[in-house]
Amino acid sequence: MPARNARLSAAHRGPTWVGRLLFFSRWLQVPLYLGLIVAQLVYVWRFLVETWHLAVQAFTGVADGAEHSGDAAGMPFSEGDVMLAVLQLVDIVMISNLLIMVIVGGYETFVSRIRLRGHPDEPEWLSHVNANVLKTKLATAIIGISSVHLLRTFIQPTRVPATGQIDWQTVLWQAVLHSLFVLSAIGLAAIDRIMTKTEASKHIRHDPEPAPEIPVPRVPENPGLGNHVPAGHR
């Protein structure tokens, strides 16, 4: 009994100064997330610049050489050029979405609660975010970014400077890397599913089963007694 009481008192004691220091060290990550916000501002500026270039080229009908080599600068702004410029904008937006997931989800998971419960603008994925969910969503976002880059390569493949031929080795390696990203995302999703099922089975095992209800016998009513009225109350 004394040993049990000592264990209970140790369990109810607060953290030591070392534990408090380690727990407080999570705030060291705040400058990292602030730096990612600065990177987000850079991407916003880059998006505005690319949008301005797209509008100018579409209005003048002449390519400014941003998506061409120096010899092809000044050529007509074709439909393929429009597609490449739009893919560039989509790429910037998807990278910005990736930054938002890292900033908001990482801060919520590893630093402190943001306390947005009930807020009308709360992201849908933030209510059940954890380390596994965050990794899966980041892998999915990386697959989207890789898909955009791969599509740009298919539309305008890289060419060997000496011969002008398509650099098939570069195209092949981009396709292989994209496939590896997809396999990694599938693996992370499978691991998250297995861990979720394991946690659910632990909760089911630890929850006590409800006690069976004991039927209460009903005493049959005596019709004679039920209808009997004392003489003083008639």
PDB file of C-alpha atoms in Angstrom:
ATOM      1  CA  MET A   1       0.000   0.000   0.000  1.00  0.00           C
ATOM      2  CA  PRO A   2       2.722   2.605   0.756  1.00  0.00           C
ATOM      3  CA  ALA A   3       4.402   1.847  -2.587  1.00  0.00           C
ATOM      4  CA  ARG A   4       1.084   2.272  -4.396  1.00  0.00           C
ATOM      5  CA  ASN A   5       0.428   5.575  -2.653  1.00  0.00           C
ATOM      6  CA  ALA A   6       3.931   6.755  -3.601  1.00  0.00           C
ATOM      7  CA  ARG A   7       3.274   5.883  -7.265  1.00  0.00           C
ATOM      8  CA  LEU A   8      -0.062   7.702  -7.224  1.00  0.00           C
ATOM      9  CA  SER A   9       1.483  10.798  -5.659  1.00  0.00           C
ATOM     10  CA  ALA A  10       4.291  10.765  -8.241  1.00  0.00           C
ATOM     11  CA  ALA A  11       1.741  10.466 -11.054  1.00  0.00           C
ATOM     12  CA  HIS A  12      -0.219  13.471  -9.764  1.00  0.00           C
ATOM     13  CA  ARG A  13       2.865  15.665  -9.308  1.00  0.00           C
ATOM     14  CA  GLY A  14       3.505  18.387 -11.882  1.00  0.00           C
ATOM     15  CA  PRO A  15       6.332  18.234 -14.413  1.00  0.00           C
ATOM     16  CA  THR A  16       9.882  18.886 -13.299  1.00  0.00           C
ATOM     17  CA  TRP A  17      11.849  21.936 -14.423  1.00  0.00           C
ATOM     18  CA  VAL A  18      13.486  19.828 -17.125  1.00  0.00           C
ATOM     19  CA  GLY A  19      10.095  18.774 -18.416  1.00  0.00           C
ATOM     20  CA  ARG A  20       8.862  22.360 -18.358  1.00  0.00           C
ATOM     21  CA  LEU A  21      11.961  23.485 -20.269  1.00  0.00           C
ATOM     22  CA  LEU A  22      11.522  20.792 -22.906  1.00  0.00           C
ATOM     23  CA  PHE A  23       7.846  21.605 -23.269  1.00  0.00           C
ATOM     24  CA  PHE A  24       8.585  25.326 -23.547  1.00  0.00           C
ATOM     25  CA  SER A  25      11.134  24.642 -26.315  1.00  0.00           C
ATOM     26  CA  ARG A  26       8.265  24.085 -28.756  1.00  0.00           C
ATOM     27  CA  TRP A  27       7.982  27.888 -29.054  1.00  0.00           C
ATOM     28  CA  LEU A  28      11.362  27.888 -30.799  1.00  0.00           C
ATOM     29  CA  GLN A  29       9.476  26.755 -33.901  1.00  0.00           C
ATOM     30  CA  VAL A  30       7.502  30.011 -34.097  1.00  0.00           C
ATOM     31  CA  PRO A  31      10.266  31.898 -36.017  1.00  0.00           C
ATOM     32  CA  LEU A  32      10.293  29.035 -38.522  1.00  0.00           C
ATOM     33  CA  TYR A  33       6.582  29.459 -39.238  1.00  0.00           C
ATOM     34  CA  LEU A  34       7.024  33.239 -39.439  1.00  0.00           C
ATOM     35  CA  GLY A  35       9.730  32.645 -42.042  1.00  0.00           C
ATOM     36  CA  LEU A  36       7.288  30.511 -44.033  1.00  0.00           C
ATOM     37  CA  ILE A  37       4.817  33.411 -43.919  1.00  0.00           C
ATOM     38  CA  VAL A  38       7.530  35.592 -45.488  1.00  0.00           C
ATOM     39  CA  ALA A  39       7.977  32.923 -48.173  1.00  0.00           C
ATOM     40  CA  GLN A  40       4.213  33.061 -48.723  1.00  0.00           C
ATOM     41  CA  LEU A  41       4.476  36.809 -49.341  1.00  0.00           C
ATOM     42  CA  VAL A  42       7.242  36.176 -51.882  1.00  0.00           C
ATOM     43  CA  TYR A  43       5.014  33.734 -53.741  1.00  0.00           C
ATOM     44  CA  VAL A  44       2.150  36.240 -53.712  1.00  0.00           C
ATOM     45  CA  TRP A  45       4.454  38.813 -55.336  1.00  0.00           C
ATOM     46  CA  ARG A  46       5.642  36.226 -57.847  1.00  0.00           C
ATOM     47  CA  PHE A  47       2.030  35.363 -58.699  1.00  0.00           C
ATOM     48  CA  LEU A  48       1.214  39.035 -59.350  1.00  0.00           C
ATOM     49  CA  VAL A  49       4.285  39.392 -61.594  1.00  0.00           C
ATOM     50  CA  GLU A  50       3.378  36.276 -63.598  1.00  0.00           C
ATOM     51  CA  THR A  51      -0.228  37.440 -63.926  1.00  0.00           C
ATOM     52  CA  TRP A  52       0.973  40.809 -65.243  1.00  0.00           C
ATOM     53  CA  HIS A  53       3.235  39.092 -67.791  1.00  0.00           C
ATOM     54  CA  LEU A  54       0.358  36.882 -68.922  1.00  0.00           C
ATOM     55  CA  ALA A  55      -1.981  39.852 -69.327  1.00  0.00           C
ATOM     56  CA  VAL A  56       0.590  41.885 -71.279  1.00  0.00           C
ATOM     57  CA  GLN A  57       1.430  39.003 -73.620  1.00  0.00           C
ATOM     58  CA  ALA A  58      -2.228  38.176 -74.180  1.00  0.00           C
ATOM     59  CA  PHE A  59      -3.009  41.840 -74.952  1.00  0.00           C
ATOM     60  CA  THR A  60      -0.053  42.392 -77.311  1.00  0.00           C
ATOM     61  CA  GLY A  61      -0.059  38.896 -78.793  1.00  0.00           C
ATOM     62  CA  VAL A  62       3.733  38.748 -78.615  1.00  0.00           C
ATOM     63  CA  ALA A  63       5.748  36.485 -76.299  1.00  0.00           C
ATOM     64  CA  ASP A  64       8.272  38.312 -74.140  1.00  0.00           C
ATOM     65  CA  GLY A  65      10.683  35.388 -73.979  1.00  0.00           C
ATOM     66  CA  ALA A  66       9.821  34.335 -70.401  1.00  0.00           C
ATOM     67  CA  GLU A  67       8.796  30.880 -71.557  1.00  0.00           C
ATOM     68  CA  HIS A  68      11.041  30.764 -74.642  1.00  0.00           C
ATOM     69  CA  SER A  69      14.708  30.740 -75.412  1.00  0.00           C
ATOM     70  CA  GLY A  70      16.410  33.949 -76.437  1.00  0.00           C
ATOM     71  CA  ASP A  71      16.090  33.160 -80.158  1.00  0.00           C
ATOM     72  CA  ALA A  72      12.328  32.629 -79.898  1.00  0.00           C
ATOM     73  CA  ALA A  73      11.611  35.826 -77.978  1.00  0.00           C
ATOM     74  CA  GLY A  74       9.171  38.083 -79.810  1.00  0.00           C
ATOM     75  CA  MET A  75       7.279  35.224 -81.471  1.00  0.00           C
ATOM     76  CA  PRO A  76       3.450  35.203 -81.448  1.00  0.00           C
ATOM     77  CA  PHE A  77       1.864  34.346 -78.109  1.00  0.00           C
ATOM     78  CA  SER A  78       0.255  30.995 -78.923  1.00  0.00           C
ATOM     79  CA  GLU A  79      -2.271  28.842 -77.107  1.00  0.00           C
ATOM     80  CA  GLY A  80       0.531  26.632 -75.822  1.00  0.00           C
ATOM     81  CA  ASP A  81       2.194  29.673 -74.302  1.00  0.00           C
ATOM     82  CA  VAL A  82      -1.055  30.553 -72.542  1.00  0.00           C
ATOM     83  CA  MET A  83      -1.280  27.028 -71.149  1.00  0.00           C
ATOM     84  CA  LEU A  84       2.293  27.168 -69.886  1.00  0.00           C
ATOM     85  CA  ALA A  85       1.708  30.549 -68.246  1.00  0.00           C
ATOM     86  CA  VAL A  86      -1.475  29.292 -66.567  1.00  0.00           C
ATOM     87  CA  LEU A  87       0.342  26.178 -65.340  1.00  0.00           C
ATOM     88  CA  GLN A  88       2.967  28.462 -63.846  1.00  0.00           C
ATOM     89  CA  LEU A  89       0.226  30.289 -61.917  1.00  0.00           C
ATOM     90  CA  VAL A  90      -1.333  27.001 -60.805  1.00  0.00           C
ATOM     91  CA  ASP A  91       2.071  25.829 -59.619  1.00  0.00           C
ATOM     92  CA  ILE A  92       2.487  28.956 -57.491  1.00  0.00           C
ATOM     93  CA  VAL A  93      -0.996  28.533 -55.992  1.00  0.00           C
ATOM     94  CA  MET A  94      -0.401  24.874 -55.107  1.00  0.00           C
ATOM     95  CA  ILE A  95       2.924  25.680 -53.451  1.00  0.00           C
ATOM     96  CA  SER A  96       1.157  28.427 -51.479  1.00  0.00           C
ATOM     97  CA  ASN A  97      -1.478  25.898 -50.385  1.00  0.00           C
ATOM     98  CA  LEU A  98       1.332  23.615 -49.271  1.00  0.00           C
ATOM     99  CA  LEU A  99       2.821  26.456 -47.222  1.00  0.00           C
ATOM    100  CA  ILE A 100      -0.561  27.146 -45.590  1.00  0.00           C
ATOM    101  CA  MET A 101      -0.932  23.503 -44.590  1.00  0.00           C
ATOM    102  CA  VAL A 102       2.571  23.455 -43.114  1.00  0.00           C
ATOM    103  CA  ILE A 103       2.129  26.766 -41.262  1.00  0.00           C
ATOM    104  CA  VAL A 104      -1.360  26.237 -39.845  1.00  0.00           C
ATOM    105  CA  GLY A 105      -1.279  22.455 -39.426  1.00  0.00           C
ATOM    106  CA  GLY A 106       2.257  22.394 -38.070  1.00  0.00           C
ATOM    107  CA  TYR A 107       1.580  25.149 -35.540  1.00  0.00           C
ATOM    108  CA  GLU A 108      -1.646  23.444 -34.439  1.00  0.00           C
ATOM    109  CA  THR A 109       0.050  20.044 -34.138  1.00  0.00           C
ATOM    110  CA  PHE A 110       3.456  20.850 -32.667  1.00  0.00           C
ATOM    111  CA  VAL A 111       3.264  24.286 -30.993  1.00  0.00           C
ATOM    112  CA  SER A 112      -0.112  25.370 -29.637  1.00  0.00           C
ATOM    113  CA  ARG A 113      -3.835  25.297 -30.273  1.00  0.00           C
ATOM    114  CA  ILE A 114      -5.173  28.018 -32.539  1.00  0.00           C
ATOM    115  CA  ARG A 115      -8.649  27.698 -30.975  1.00  0.00           C
ATOM    116  CA  LEU A 116     -10.765  28.215 -34.072  1.00  0.00           C
ATOM    117  CA  ARG A 117     -13.554  25.861 -33.016  1.00  0.00           C
ATOM    118  CA  GLY A 118     -16.861  27.224 -34.254  1.00  0.00           C
ATOM    119  CA  HIS A 119     -15.259  29.898 -36.431  1.00  0.00           C
ATOM    120  CA  PRO A 120     -17.060  30.147 -39.804  1.00  0.00           C
ATOM    121  CA  ASP A 121     -13.735  30.276 -41.699  1.00  0.00           C
ATOM    122  CA  GLU A 122     -12.125  27.297 -39.953  1.00  0.00           C
ATOM    123  CA  PRO A 123     -10.603  24.907 -42.554  1.00  0.00           C
ATOM    124  CA  GLU A 124     -12.377  21.566 -42.748  1.00  0.00           C
ATOM    125  CA  TRP A 125      -9.168  19.557 -42.315  1.00  0.00           C
ATOM    126  CA  LEU A 126      -8.022  21.497 -39.229  1.00  0.00           C
ATOM    127  CA  SER A 127     -10.639  19.923 -36.939  1.00  0.00           C
ATOM    128  CA  HIS A 128      -9.013  16.467 -37.158  1.00  0.00           C
ATOM    129  CA  VAL A 129      -5.410  17.340 -37.977  1.00  0.00           C
ATOM    130  CA  ASN A 130      -2.561  15.343 -36.459  1.00  0.00           C
ATOM    131  CA  ALA A 131       0.940  14.374 -37.504  1.00  0.00           C
ATOM    132  CA  ASN A 132      -0.204  11.469 -39.701  1.00  0.00           C
ATOM    133  CA  VAL A 133      -2.991  13.428 -41.392  1.00  0.00           C
ATOM    134  CA  LEU A 134      -0.617  16.351 -41.969  1.00  0.00           C
ATOM    135  CA  LYS A 135       1.986  14.103 -43.600  1.00  0.00           C
ATOM    136  CA  THR A 136      -0.634  12.544 -45.885  1.00  0.00           C
ATOM    137  CA  LYS A 137      -1.984  15.927 -46.974  1.00  0.00           C
ATOM    138  CA  LEU A 138       1.515  17.257 -47.589  1.00  0.00           C
ATOM    139  CA  ALA A 139       2.317  14.211 -49.723  1.00  0.00           C
ATOM    140  CA  THR A 140      -0.879  14.775 -51.717  1.00  0.00           C
ATOM    141  CA  ALA A 141       0.026  18.423 -52.256  1.00  0.00           C
ATOM    142  CA  ILE A 142       3.515  17.442 -53.429  1.00  0.00           C
ATOM    143  CA  ILE A 143       1.942  15.029 -55.927  1.00  0.00           C
ATOM    144  CA  GLY A 144      -0.177  17.887 -57.288  1.00  0.00           C
ATOM    145  CA  ILE A 145       2.881  20.122 -57.692  1.00  0.00           C
ATOM    146  CA  SER A 146       4.812  17.315 -59.357  1.00  0.00           C
ATOM    147  CA  SER A 147       1.895  16.701 -61.729  1.00  0.00           C
ATOM    148  CA  VAL A 148       1.954  20.341 -62.822  1.00  0.00           C
ATOM    149  CA  HIS A 149       5.707  20.205 -63.472  1.00  0.00           C
ATOM    150  CA  LEU A 150       5.340  16.928 -65.371  1.00  0.00           C
ATOM    151  CA  LEU A 151       2.557  18.374 -67.517  1.00  0.00           C
ATOM    152  CA  ARG A 152       4.720  21.403 -68.318  1.00  0.00           C
ATOM    153  CA  THR A 153       7.524  19.044 -69.355  1.00  0.00           C
ATOM    154  CA  PHE A 154       5.167  17.137 -71.674  1.00  0.00           C
ATOM    155  CA  ILE A 155       3.918  20.375 -73.260  1.00  0.00           C
ATOM    156  CA  GLN A 156       7.376  21.914 -73.613  1.00  0.00           C
ATOM    157  CA  PRO A 157       9.976  19.173 -73.104  1.00  0.00           C
ATOM    158  CA  THR A 158      13.565  19.968 -72.247  1.00  0.00           C
ATOM    159  CA  ARG A 159      15.877  19.819 -75.263  1.00  0.00           C
ATOM    160  CA  VAL A 160      19.566  19.072 -75.566  1.00  0.00           C
ATOM    161  CA  PRO A 161      21.346  22.382 -76.402  1.00  0.00           C
ATOM    162  CA  ALA A 162      23.796  20.812 -78.848  1.00  0.00           C
ATOM    163  CA  THR A 163      21.336  18.874 -81.020  1.00  0.00           C
ATOM    164  CA  GLY A 164      17.953  20.382 -80.224  1.00  0.00           C
ATOM    165  CA  GLN A 165      16.544  16.899 -79.593  1.00  0.00           C
ATOM    166  CA  ILE A 166      14.175  16.170 -76.720  1.00  0.00           C
ATOM    167  CA  ASP A 167      16.039  15.195 -73.557  1.00  0.00           C
ATOM    168  CA  TRP A 168      14.160  11.952 -72.916  1.00  0.00           C
ATOM    169  CA  GLN A 169      16.339  11.132 -69.930  1.00  0.00           C
ATOM    170  CA  THR A 170      15.093  14.226 -68.091  1.00  0.00           C
ATOM    171  CA  VAL A 171      11.482  13.411 -68.988  1.00  0.00           C
ATOM    172  CA  LEU A 172      11.939   9.810 -67.810  1.00  0.00           C
ATOM    173  CA  TRP A 173      13.438  10.829 -64.482  1.00  0.00           C
ATOM    174  CA  GLN A 174      10.614  13.309 -63.850  1.00  0.00           C
ATOM    175  CA  ALA A 175       8.061  10.547 -64.515  1.00  0.00           C
ATOM    176  CA  VAL A 176       9.930   8.158 -62.193  1.00  0.00           C
ATOM    177  CA  LEU A 177      10.093  10.738 -59.397  1.00  0.00           C
ATOM    178  CA  HIS A 178       6.388  11.498 -59.811  1.00  0.00           C
ATOM    179  CA  SER A 179       5.609   7.769 -59.496  1.00  0.00           C
ATOM    180  CA  LEU A 180       7.726   7.600 -56.330  1.00  0.00           C
ATOM    181  CA  PHE A 181       5.767  10.533 -54.882  1.00  0.00           C
ATOM    182  CA  VAL A 182       2.510   8.713 -55.608  1.00  0.00           C
ATOM    183  CA  LEU A 183       3.762   5.492 -53.995  1.00  0.00           C
ATOM    184  CA  SER A 184       4.955   7.432 -50.943  1.00  0.00           C
ATOM    185  CA  ALA A 185       1.537   9.073 -50.526  1.00  0.00           C
ATOM    186  CA  ILE A 186      -0.179   5.689 -50.827  1.00  0.00           C
ATOM    187  CA  GLY A 187       2.167   4.258 -48.200  1.00  0.00           C
ATOM    188  CA  LEU A 188       1.536   7.152 -45.800  1.00  0.00           C
ATOM    189  CA  ALA A 189      -2.235   6.817 -46.270  1.00  0.00           C
ATOM    190  CA  ALA A 190      -2.039   3.058 -45.599  1.00  0.00           C
ATOM    191  CA  ILE A 191       0.034   3.614 -42.444  1.00  0.00           C
ATOM    192  CA  ASP A 192      -2.431   6.244 -41.219  1.00  0.00           C
ATOM    193  CA  ARG A 193      -5.331   3.853 -41.840  1.00  0.00           C
ATOM    194  CA  ILE A 194      -3.607   1.020 -39.950  1.00  0.00           C
ATOM    195  CA  MET A 195      -2.777   3.279 -36.988  1.00  0.00           C
ATOM    196  CA  THR A 196      -6.337   4.629 -36.898  1.00  0.00           C
ATOM    197  CA  LYS A 197      -7.748   1.102 -36.770  1.00  0.00           C
ATOM    198  CA  THR A 198      -5.257   0.151 -34.046  1.00  0.00           C
ATOM    199  CA  GLU A 199      -6.231   3.129 -31.887  1.00  0.00           C
ATOM    200  CA  ALA A 200      -9.932   2.367 -32.390  1.00  0.00           C
ATOM    201  CA  SER A 201      -9.446  -1.271 -31.349  1.00  0.00           C
ATOM    202  CA  LYS A 202      -7.548  -0.141 -28.220  1.00  0.00           C
ATOM    203  CA  HIS A 203     -10.418   2.120 -27.215  1.00  0.00           C
ATOM    204  CA  ILE A 204     -12.928  -0.675 -27.762  1.00  0.00           C
ATOM    205  CA  ARG A 205     -10.806  -3.069 -25.696  1.00  0.00           C
ATOM    206  CA  HIS A 206     -10.343  -0.641 -22.796  1.00  0.00           C
ATOM    207  CA  ASP A 207     -13.930   0.575 -22.638  1.00  0.00           C
ATOM    208  CA  PRO A 208     -15.869  -1.454 -20.068  1.00  0.00           C
ATOM    209  CA  GLU A 209     -18.873  -3.326 -21.369  1.00  0.00           C
ATOM    210  CA  PRO A 210     -22.183  -2.070 -20.020  1.00  0.00           C
ATOM    211  CA  ALA A 211     -23.674  -4.197 -17.285  1.00  0.00           C
ATOM    212  CA  PRO A 212     -26.609  -6.318 -18.444  1.00  0.00           C
ATOM    213  CA  GLU A 213     -29.996  -5.064 -17.363  1.00  0.00           C
ATOM    214  CA  ILE A 214     -31.636  -7.183 -14.676  1.00  0.00           C
ATOM    215  CA  PRO A 215     -35.330  -7.583 -15.382  1.00  0.00           C
ATOM    216  CA  VAL A 216     -37.519  -6.498 -12.492  1.00  0.00           C
ATOM    217  CA  PRO A 217     -40.389  -8.905 -11.881  1.00  0.00           C
ATOM    218  CA  ARG A 218     -43.760  -7.262 -12.116  1.00  0.00           C
ATOM    219  CA  VAL A 219     -46.224  -8.037  -9.351  1.00  0.00           C
ATOM    220  CA  PRO A 220     -49.593  -8.882 -10.842  1.00  0.00           C
ATOM    221  CA  GLU A 221     -52.367  -6.657  -9.662  1.00  0.00           C
ATOM    222  CA  ASN A 222     -55.260  -8.177  -7.708  1.00  0.00           C
ATOM    223  CA  PRO A 223     -58.460  -7.056  -9.330  1.00  0.00           C
ATOM    224  CA  GLY A 224     -60.372  -7.518  -6.144  1.00  0.00           C
ATOM    225  CA  LEU A 225     -58.036  -5.337  -4.115  1.00  0.00           C
ATOM    226  CA  GLY A 226     -57.664  -2.785  -6.878  1.00  0.00           C
ATOM    227  CA  ASN A 227     -61.373  -2.143  -7.103  1.00  0.00           C
ATOM    228  CA  HIS A 228     -61.974  -2.283  -3.340  1.00  0.00           C
ATOM    229  CA  VAL A 229     -62.868   1.070  -1.850  1.00  0.00           C
ATOM    230  CA  PRO A 230     -62.929   1.420   1.956  1.00  0.00           C
ATOM    231  CA  ALA A 231     -66.321   1.946   3.471  1.00  0.00           C
ATOM    232  CA  GLY A 232     -65.402   5.337   4.984  1.00  0.00           C
ATOM    233  CA  HIS A 233     -64.657   6.811   1.560  1.00  0.00           C
ATOM    234  CA  ARG A 234     -67.818   5.756  -0.265  1.00  0.00           C
TER     235      ARG A 234
END
